[in-house]
Short mmCIF file of C-alpha atoms in Angstrom, two decimals:
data_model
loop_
_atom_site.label_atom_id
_atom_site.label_comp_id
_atom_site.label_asym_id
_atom_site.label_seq_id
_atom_site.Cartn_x
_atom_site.Cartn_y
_atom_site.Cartn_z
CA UNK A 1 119.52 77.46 196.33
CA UNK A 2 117.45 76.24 199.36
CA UNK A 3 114.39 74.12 198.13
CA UNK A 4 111.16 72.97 199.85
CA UNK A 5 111.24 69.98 202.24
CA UNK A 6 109.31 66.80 200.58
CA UNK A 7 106.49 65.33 202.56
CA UNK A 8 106.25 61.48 202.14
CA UNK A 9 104.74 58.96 203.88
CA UNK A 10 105.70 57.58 206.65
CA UNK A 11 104.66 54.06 205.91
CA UNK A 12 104.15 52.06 202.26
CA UNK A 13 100.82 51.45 203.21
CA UNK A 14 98.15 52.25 206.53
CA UNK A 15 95.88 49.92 206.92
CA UNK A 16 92.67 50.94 209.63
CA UNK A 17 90.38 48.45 210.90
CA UNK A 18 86.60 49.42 211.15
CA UNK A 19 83.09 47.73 211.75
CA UNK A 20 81.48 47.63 208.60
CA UNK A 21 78.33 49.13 208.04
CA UNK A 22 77.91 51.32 210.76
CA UNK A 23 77.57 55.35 210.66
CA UNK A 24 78.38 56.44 214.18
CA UNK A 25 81.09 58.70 215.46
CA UNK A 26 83.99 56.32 215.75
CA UNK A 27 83.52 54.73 212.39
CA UNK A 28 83.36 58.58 211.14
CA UNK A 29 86.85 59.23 212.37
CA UNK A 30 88.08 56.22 211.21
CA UNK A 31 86.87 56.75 207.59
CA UNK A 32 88.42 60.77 207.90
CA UNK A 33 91.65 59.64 208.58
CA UNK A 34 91.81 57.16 206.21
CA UNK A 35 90.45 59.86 203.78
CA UNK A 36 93.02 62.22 205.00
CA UNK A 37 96.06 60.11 204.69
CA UNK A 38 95.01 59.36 200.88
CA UNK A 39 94.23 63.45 200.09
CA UNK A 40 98.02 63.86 201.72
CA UNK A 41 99.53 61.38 199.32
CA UNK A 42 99.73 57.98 201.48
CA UNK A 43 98.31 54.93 200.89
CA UNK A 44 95.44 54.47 203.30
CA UNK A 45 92.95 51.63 203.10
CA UNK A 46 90.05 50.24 205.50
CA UNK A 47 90.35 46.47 206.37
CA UNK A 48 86.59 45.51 208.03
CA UNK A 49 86.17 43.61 211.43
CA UNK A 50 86.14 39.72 210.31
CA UNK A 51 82.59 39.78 212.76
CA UNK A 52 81.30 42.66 209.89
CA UNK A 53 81.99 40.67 206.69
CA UNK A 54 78.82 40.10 205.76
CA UNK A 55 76.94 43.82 206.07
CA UNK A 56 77.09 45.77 203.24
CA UNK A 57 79.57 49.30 203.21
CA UNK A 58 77.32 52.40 204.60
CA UNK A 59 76.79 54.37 201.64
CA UNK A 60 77.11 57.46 204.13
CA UNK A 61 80.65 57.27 203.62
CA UNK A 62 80.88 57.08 200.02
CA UNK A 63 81.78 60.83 199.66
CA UNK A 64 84.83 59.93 201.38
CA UNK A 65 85.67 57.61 198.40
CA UNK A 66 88.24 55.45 200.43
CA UNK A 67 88.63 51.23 199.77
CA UNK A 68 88.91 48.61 201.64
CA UNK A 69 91.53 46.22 201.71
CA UNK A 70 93.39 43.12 203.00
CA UNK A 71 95.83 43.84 205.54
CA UNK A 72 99.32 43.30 203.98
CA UNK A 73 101.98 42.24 207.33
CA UNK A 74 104.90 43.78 205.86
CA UNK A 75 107.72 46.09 208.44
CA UNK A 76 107.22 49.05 206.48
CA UNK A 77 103.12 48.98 207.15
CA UNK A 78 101.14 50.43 209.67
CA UNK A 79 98.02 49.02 211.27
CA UNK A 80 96.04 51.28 212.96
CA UNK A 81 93.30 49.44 215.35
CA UNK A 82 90.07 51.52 217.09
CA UNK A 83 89.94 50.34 221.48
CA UNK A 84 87.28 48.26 219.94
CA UNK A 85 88.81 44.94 217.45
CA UNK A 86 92.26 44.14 219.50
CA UNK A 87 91.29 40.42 218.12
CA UNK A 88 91.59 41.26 214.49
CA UNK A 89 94.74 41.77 214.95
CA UNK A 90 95.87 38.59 215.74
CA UNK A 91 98.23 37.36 213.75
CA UNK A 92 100.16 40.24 212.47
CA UNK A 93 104.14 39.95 213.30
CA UNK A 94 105.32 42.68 211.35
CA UNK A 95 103.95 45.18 210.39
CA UNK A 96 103.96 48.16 213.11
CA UNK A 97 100.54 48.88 215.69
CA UNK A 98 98.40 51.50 216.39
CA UNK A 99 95.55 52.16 218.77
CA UNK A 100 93.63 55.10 218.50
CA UNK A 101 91.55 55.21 221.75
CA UNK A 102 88.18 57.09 220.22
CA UNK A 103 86.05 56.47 223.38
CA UNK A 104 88.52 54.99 225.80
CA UNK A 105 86.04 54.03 228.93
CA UNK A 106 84.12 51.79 226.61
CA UNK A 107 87.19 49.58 225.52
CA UNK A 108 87.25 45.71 227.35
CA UNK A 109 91.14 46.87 228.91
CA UNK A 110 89.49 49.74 230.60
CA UNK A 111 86.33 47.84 231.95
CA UNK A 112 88.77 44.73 233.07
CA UNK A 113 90.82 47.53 234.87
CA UNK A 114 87.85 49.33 236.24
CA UNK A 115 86.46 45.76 237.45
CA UNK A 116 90.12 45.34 239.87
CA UNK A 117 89.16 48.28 241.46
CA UNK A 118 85.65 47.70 242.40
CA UNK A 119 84.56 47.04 245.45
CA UNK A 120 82.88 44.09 245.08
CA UNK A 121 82.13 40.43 245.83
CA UNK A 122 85.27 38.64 245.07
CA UNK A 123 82.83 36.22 243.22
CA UNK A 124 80.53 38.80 241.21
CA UNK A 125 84.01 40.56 240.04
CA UNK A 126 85.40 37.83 238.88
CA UNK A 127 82.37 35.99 236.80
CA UNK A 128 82.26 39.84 235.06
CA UNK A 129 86.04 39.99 234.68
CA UNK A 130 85.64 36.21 233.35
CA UNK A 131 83.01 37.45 230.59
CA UNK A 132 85.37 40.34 229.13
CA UNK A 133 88.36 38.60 229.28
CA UNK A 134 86.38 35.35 227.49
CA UNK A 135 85.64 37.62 224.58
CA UNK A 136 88.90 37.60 223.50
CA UNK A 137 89.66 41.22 223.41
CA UNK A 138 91.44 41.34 226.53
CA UNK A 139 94.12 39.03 225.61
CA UNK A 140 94.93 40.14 221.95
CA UNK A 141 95.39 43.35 223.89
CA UNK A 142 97.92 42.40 226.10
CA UNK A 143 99.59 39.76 222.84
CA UNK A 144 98.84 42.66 220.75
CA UNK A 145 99.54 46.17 222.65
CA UNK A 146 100.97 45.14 226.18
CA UNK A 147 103.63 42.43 224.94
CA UNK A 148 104.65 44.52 221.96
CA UNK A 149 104.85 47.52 224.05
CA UNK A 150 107.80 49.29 222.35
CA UNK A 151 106.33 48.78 219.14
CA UNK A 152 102.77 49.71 219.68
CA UNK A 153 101.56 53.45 218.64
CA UNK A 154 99.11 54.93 220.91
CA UNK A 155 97.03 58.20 219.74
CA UNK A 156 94.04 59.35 221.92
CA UNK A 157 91.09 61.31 220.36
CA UNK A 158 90.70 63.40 223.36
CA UNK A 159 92.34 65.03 225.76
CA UNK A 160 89.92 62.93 228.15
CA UNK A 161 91.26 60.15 227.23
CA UNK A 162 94.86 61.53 226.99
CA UNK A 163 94.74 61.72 230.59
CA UNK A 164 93.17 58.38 231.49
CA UNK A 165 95.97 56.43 229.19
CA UNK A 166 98.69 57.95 231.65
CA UNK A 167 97.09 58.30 234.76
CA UNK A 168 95.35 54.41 234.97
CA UNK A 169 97.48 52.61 232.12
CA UNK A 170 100.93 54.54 232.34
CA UNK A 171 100.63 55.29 228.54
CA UNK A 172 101.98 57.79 226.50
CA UNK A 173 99.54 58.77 223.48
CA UNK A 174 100.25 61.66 220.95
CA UNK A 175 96.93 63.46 219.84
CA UNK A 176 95.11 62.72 217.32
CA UNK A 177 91.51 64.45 216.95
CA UNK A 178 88.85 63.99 214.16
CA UNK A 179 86.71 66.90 213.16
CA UNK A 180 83.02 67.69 213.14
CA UNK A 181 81.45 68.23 210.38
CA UNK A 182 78.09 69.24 208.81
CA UNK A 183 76.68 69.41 206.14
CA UNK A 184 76.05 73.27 203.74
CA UNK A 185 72.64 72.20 203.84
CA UNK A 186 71.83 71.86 207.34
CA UNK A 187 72.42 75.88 207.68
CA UNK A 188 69.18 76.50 206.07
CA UNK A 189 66.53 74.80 208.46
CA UNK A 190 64.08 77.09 210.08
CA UNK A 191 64.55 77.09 213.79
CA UNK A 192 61.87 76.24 216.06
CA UNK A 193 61.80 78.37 219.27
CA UNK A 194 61.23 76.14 221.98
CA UNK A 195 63.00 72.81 220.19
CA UNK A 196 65.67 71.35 221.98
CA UNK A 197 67.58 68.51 220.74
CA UNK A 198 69.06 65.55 222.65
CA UNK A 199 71.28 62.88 222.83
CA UNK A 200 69.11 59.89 224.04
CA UNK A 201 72.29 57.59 225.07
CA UNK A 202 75.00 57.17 227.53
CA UNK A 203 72.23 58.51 230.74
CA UNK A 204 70.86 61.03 228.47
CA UNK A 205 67.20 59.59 228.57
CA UNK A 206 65.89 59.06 231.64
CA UNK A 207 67.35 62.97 232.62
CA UNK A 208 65.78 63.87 229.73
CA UNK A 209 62.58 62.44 231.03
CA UNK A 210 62.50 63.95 234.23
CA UNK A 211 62.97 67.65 232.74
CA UNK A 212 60.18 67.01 230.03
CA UNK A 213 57.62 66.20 232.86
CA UNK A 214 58.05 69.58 234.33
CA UNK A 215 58.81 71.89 231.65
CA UNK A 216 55.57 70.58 228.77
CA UNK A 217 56.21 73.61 227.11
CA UNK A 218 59.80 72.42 225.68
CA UNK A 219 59.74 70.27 222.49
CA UNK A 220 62.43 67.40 223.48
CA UNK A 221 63.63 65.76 220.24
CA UNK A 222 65.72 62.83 220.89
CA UNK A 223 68.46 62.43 217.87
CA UNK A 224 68.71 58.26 217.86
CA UNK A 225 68.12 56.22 214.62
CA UNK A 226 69.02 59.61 212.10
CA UNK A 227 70.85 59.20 208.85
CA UNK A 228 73.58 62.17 208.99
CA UNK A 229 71.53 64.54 206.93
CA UNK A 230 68.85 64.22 209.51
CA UNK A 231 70.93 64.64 212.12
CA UNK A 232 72.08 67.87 210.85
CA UNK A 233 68.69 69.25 210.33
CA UNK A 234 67.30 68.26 213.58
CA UNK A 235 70.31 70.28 215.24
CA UNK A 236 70.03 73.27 212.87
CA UNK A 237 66.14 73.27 213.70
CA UNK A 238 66.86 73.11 217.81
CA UNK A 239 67.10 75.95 220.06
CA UNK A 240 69.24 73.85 222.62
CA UNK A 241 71.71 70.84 222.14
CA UNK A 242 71.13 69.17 225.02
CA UNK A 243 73.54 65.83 226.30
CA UNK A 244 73.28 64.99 229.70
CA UNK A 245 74.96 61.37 229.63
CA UNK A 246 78.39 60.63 229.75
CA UNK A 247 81.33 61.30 227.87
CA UNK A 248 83.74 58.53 227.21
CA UNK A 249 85.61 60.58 224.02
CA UNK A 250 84.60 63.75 222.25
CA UNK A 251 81.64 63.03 221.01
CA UNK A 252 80.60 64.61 217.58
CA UNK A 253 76.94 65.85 218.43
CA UNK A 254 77.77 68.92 220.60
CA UNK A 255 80.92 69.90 218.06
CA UNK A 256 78.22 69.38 215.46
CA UNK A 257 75.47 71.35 217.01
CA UNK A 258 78.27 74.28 217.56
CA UNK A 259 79.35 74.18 214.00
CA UNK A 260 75.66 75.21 213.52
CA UNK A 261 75.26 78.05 216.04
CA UNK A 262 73.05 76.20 218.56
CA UNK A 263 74.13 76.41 222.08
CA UNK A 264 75.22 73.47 223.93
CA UNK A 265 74.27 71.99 227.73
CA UNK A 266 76.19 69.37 228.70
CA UNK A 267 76.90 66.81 231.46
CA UNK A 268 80.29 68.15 232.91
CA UNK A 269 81.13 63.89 232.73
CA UNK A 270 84.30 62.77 230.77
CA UNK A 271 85.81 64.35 228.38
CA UNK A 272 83.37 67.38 228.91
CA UNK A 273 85.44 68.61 231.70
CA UNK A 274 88.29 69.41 230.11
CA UNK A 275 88.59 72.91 228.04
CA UNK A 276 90.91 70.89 225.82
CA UNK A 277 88.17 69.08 224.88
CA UNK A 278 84.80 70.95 224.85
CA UNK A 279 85.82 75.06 225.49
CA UNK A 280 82.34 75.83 227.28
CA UNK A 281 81.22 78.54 229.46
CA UNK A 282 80.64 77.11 233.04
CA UNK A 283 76.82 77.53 232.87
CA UNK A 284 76.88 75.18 230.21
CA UNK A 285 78.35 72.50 232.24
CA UNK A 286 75.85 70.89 234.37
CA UNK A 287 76.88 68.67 237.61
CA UNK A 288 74.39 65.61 236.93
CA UNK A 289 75.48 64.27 240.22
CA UNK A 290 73.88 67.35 242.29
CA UNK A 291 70.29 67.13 244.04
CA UNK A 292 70.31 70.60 242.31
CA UNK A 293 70.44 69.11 238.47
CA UNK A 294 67.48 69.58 236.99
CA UNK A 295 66.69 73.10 238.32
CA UNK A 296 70.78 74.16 236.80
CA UNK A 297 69.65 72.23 233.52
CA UNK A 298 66.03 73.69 233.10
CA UNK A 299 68.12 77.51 234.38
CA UNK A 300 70.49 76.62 231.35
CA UNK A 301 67.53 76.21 228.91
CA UNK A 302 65.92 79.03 230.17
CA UNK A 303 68.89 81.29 229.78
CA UNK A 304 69.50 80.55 226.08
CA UNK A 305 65.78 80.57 225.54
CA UNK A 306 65.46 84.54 226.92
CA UNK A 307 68.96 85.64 225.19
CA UNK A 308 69.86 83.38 222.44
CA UNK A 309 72.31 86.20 221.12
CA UNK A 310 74.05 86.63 224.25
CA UNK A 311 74.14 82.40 224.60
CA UNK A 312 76.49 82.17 221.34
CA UNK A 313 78.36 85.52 222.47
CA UNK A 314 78.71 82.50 225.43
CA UNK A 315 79.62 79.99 223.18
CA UNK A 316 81.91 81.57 220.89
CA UNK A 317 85.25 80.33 222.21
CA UNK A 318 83.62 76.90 221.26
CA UNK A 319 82.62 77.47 218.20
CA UNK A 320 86.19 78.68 217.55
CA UNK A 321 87.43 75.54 219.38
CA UNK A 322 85.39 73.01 217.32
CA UNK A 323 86.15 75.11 213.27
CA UNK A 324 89.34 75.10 213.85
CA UNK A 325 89.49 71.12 214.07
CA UNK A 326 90.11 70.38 210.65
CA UNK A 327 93.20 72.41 210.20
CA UNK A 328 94.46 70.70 213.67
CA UNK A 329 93.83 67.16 212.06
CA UNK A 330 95.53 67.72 208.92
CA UNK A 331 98.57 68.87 211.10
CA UNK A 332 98.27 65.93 213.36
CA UNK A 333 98.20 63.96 210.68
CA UNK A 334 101.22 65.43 208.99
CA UNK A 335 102.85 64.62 212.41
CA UNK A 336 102.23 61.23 212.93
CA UNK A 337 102.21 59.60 209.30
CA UNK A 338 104.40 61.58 207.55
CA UNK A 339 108.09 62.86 207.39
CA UNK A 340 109.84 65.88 205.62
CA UNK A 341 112.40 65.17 203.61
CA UNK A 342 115.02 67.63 202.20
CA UNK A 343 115.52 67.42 198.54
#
């Protein structure tokens, strides 16, 4: 009589480094796969940055109900590092590594390798090559990730970044892609006709700026300095998401703001090119580096604005893209930390 495989964990214990304290979208992922190794049946703790020690845990998380630990350097324990604290792991001999590269342009290797390349004074690369490499990062990478090469675990977040890893750094990552999420409540908020909602950082501000100058009928409403719940309300409330800066990883707010029907502009920067990514309609992509910018951004507004029906008819492969995240995480997760076992 055949029986069900077993699913057991890969590793005794996972232990995932994160800055204390802060709610932004790489901590978020960090705390849902930590949360999703535990609902699975592994053994999943979060170890803070030693530079976040003193700030108190971000009671935005607490749903999640996952504790922090010490990081035990045993051979059967994983631990899993963000592009962002290659120094804390210094030290650790033996238990396996992991990088999960959540916004992979903004990591010190990638800067350092983006610094080679410039053309610039041999003098004003180096003193800025001399600064990353001085913090420390740089060479707990190499000690950490380069060094221990055939030991080191690589997962991207994006397919953005999936690319970079083997085009620029020759690395193979498997995928490995938090969801959006947003809150029930959010669903409810009135909408206000001419609101659009924007992402204030990464560019997003000063092209921001220039469109509200000509267009005073449009309510801008930068989301900066929100707790989650009011980020969800302020995107349930918009007419437009709008994000016109860069896109290093996959950034929640657009994945958010589709979860909650609202169409989505973007910059088509990063990891917005890519379908794998962000599954929009090519009016919704904007080329920020055209003289012809603001006029496609203000046409983009202007579209959803007159035919906000036929915008999310637009949008629906998105939307599709972006609820069907959660079942793809669980999967990846399955993948990557856990093995079947016959019994």
């Amino acid at each position: 009589m055949s029986t069900s495989p077993e699913v057991v964990p890969r590793y005794s214990k996972v232990f995932i480094l994160y800055p204390r304290g802060v709610v932004t979208g790489g901590p978020t992922s960090l705390h849902l796969l930590a949360h999703e190794i535990r609902r699975l049946g592994g053994q999943a703790f979060l170890t803070p940055w030693k530079r976040t020690y003193s700030r108190p845990r971000a009671e935005a998380y607490d749903p999640l109900n996952v504790p922090e630990a010490e990081i035990e350097d045993a051979k059967d324990v994983l631990v899993l590092t963000s592009e962002f604290s290659f120094i804390d792991l210094k030290g650790i001999k033996n238990a396996a590594l992991a990088v999960w590269w959540l916004s992979f342009e903004n990591s010190v290797p990638y800067h350092v390798h983006r610094l080679r390349n410039l053309r610039l004074r041999s003098a004003v690369r180096s003193q800025l090559m001399r600064k990353k490499i001085l913090s420390g990062e740089y060479g707990q990478y190499l000690r950490a990730v380069r060094v221990r090469r055939k030991r080191a675990i690589h997962f991207a977040n994006s397919y953005h970044a999936k690319h970079l890893m083997n085009t620029r750094f020759h690395l193979h990552a498997d995928m490995l892609a938090a969801p959006a999420q947003v809150l029930a409540s959010a669903h409810v908020v009135q909408k206000q006709a001419r609101q659009v909602s924007y992402n204030p950082a990464k560019g997003g501000e000063k092209r921001v700026q220039a469109l509200s100058s000509q267009r005073p009928d449009l309510v801008f409403v930068p989301i900066s300095g929100l707790s989650p719940t009011e980020v969800n309300r302020t995107l349930a409330g918009s007419s437009i998401y709008l994000d016109l800066g860069y896109f290093p990883g996959k950034d929640r707010l657009p994945r958010e703001a589709a979860l909650l029907g609202v169409p989505v502009v973007v910059a088509n920067l990063g990891a917005a090119r890519f379908d794998e990514d962000y599954r929009l309609a090519s009016w919704q992509r904007i080329d920020v580096h055209s003289d012809a910018w603001e006029r496609d951004t203000l046409n983009a507004i202007d579209r959803v604005l007159r035919n906000p029906s036929q915008a999310r008819q637009d949008q629906r492969p998105f939307e599709r893209q972006v609820a069907s995240e959660a079942s793809r995480f669980t999967d990846q997760v399955l993948e990557h930390f856990f093995e079947l076992h016959s019994e």
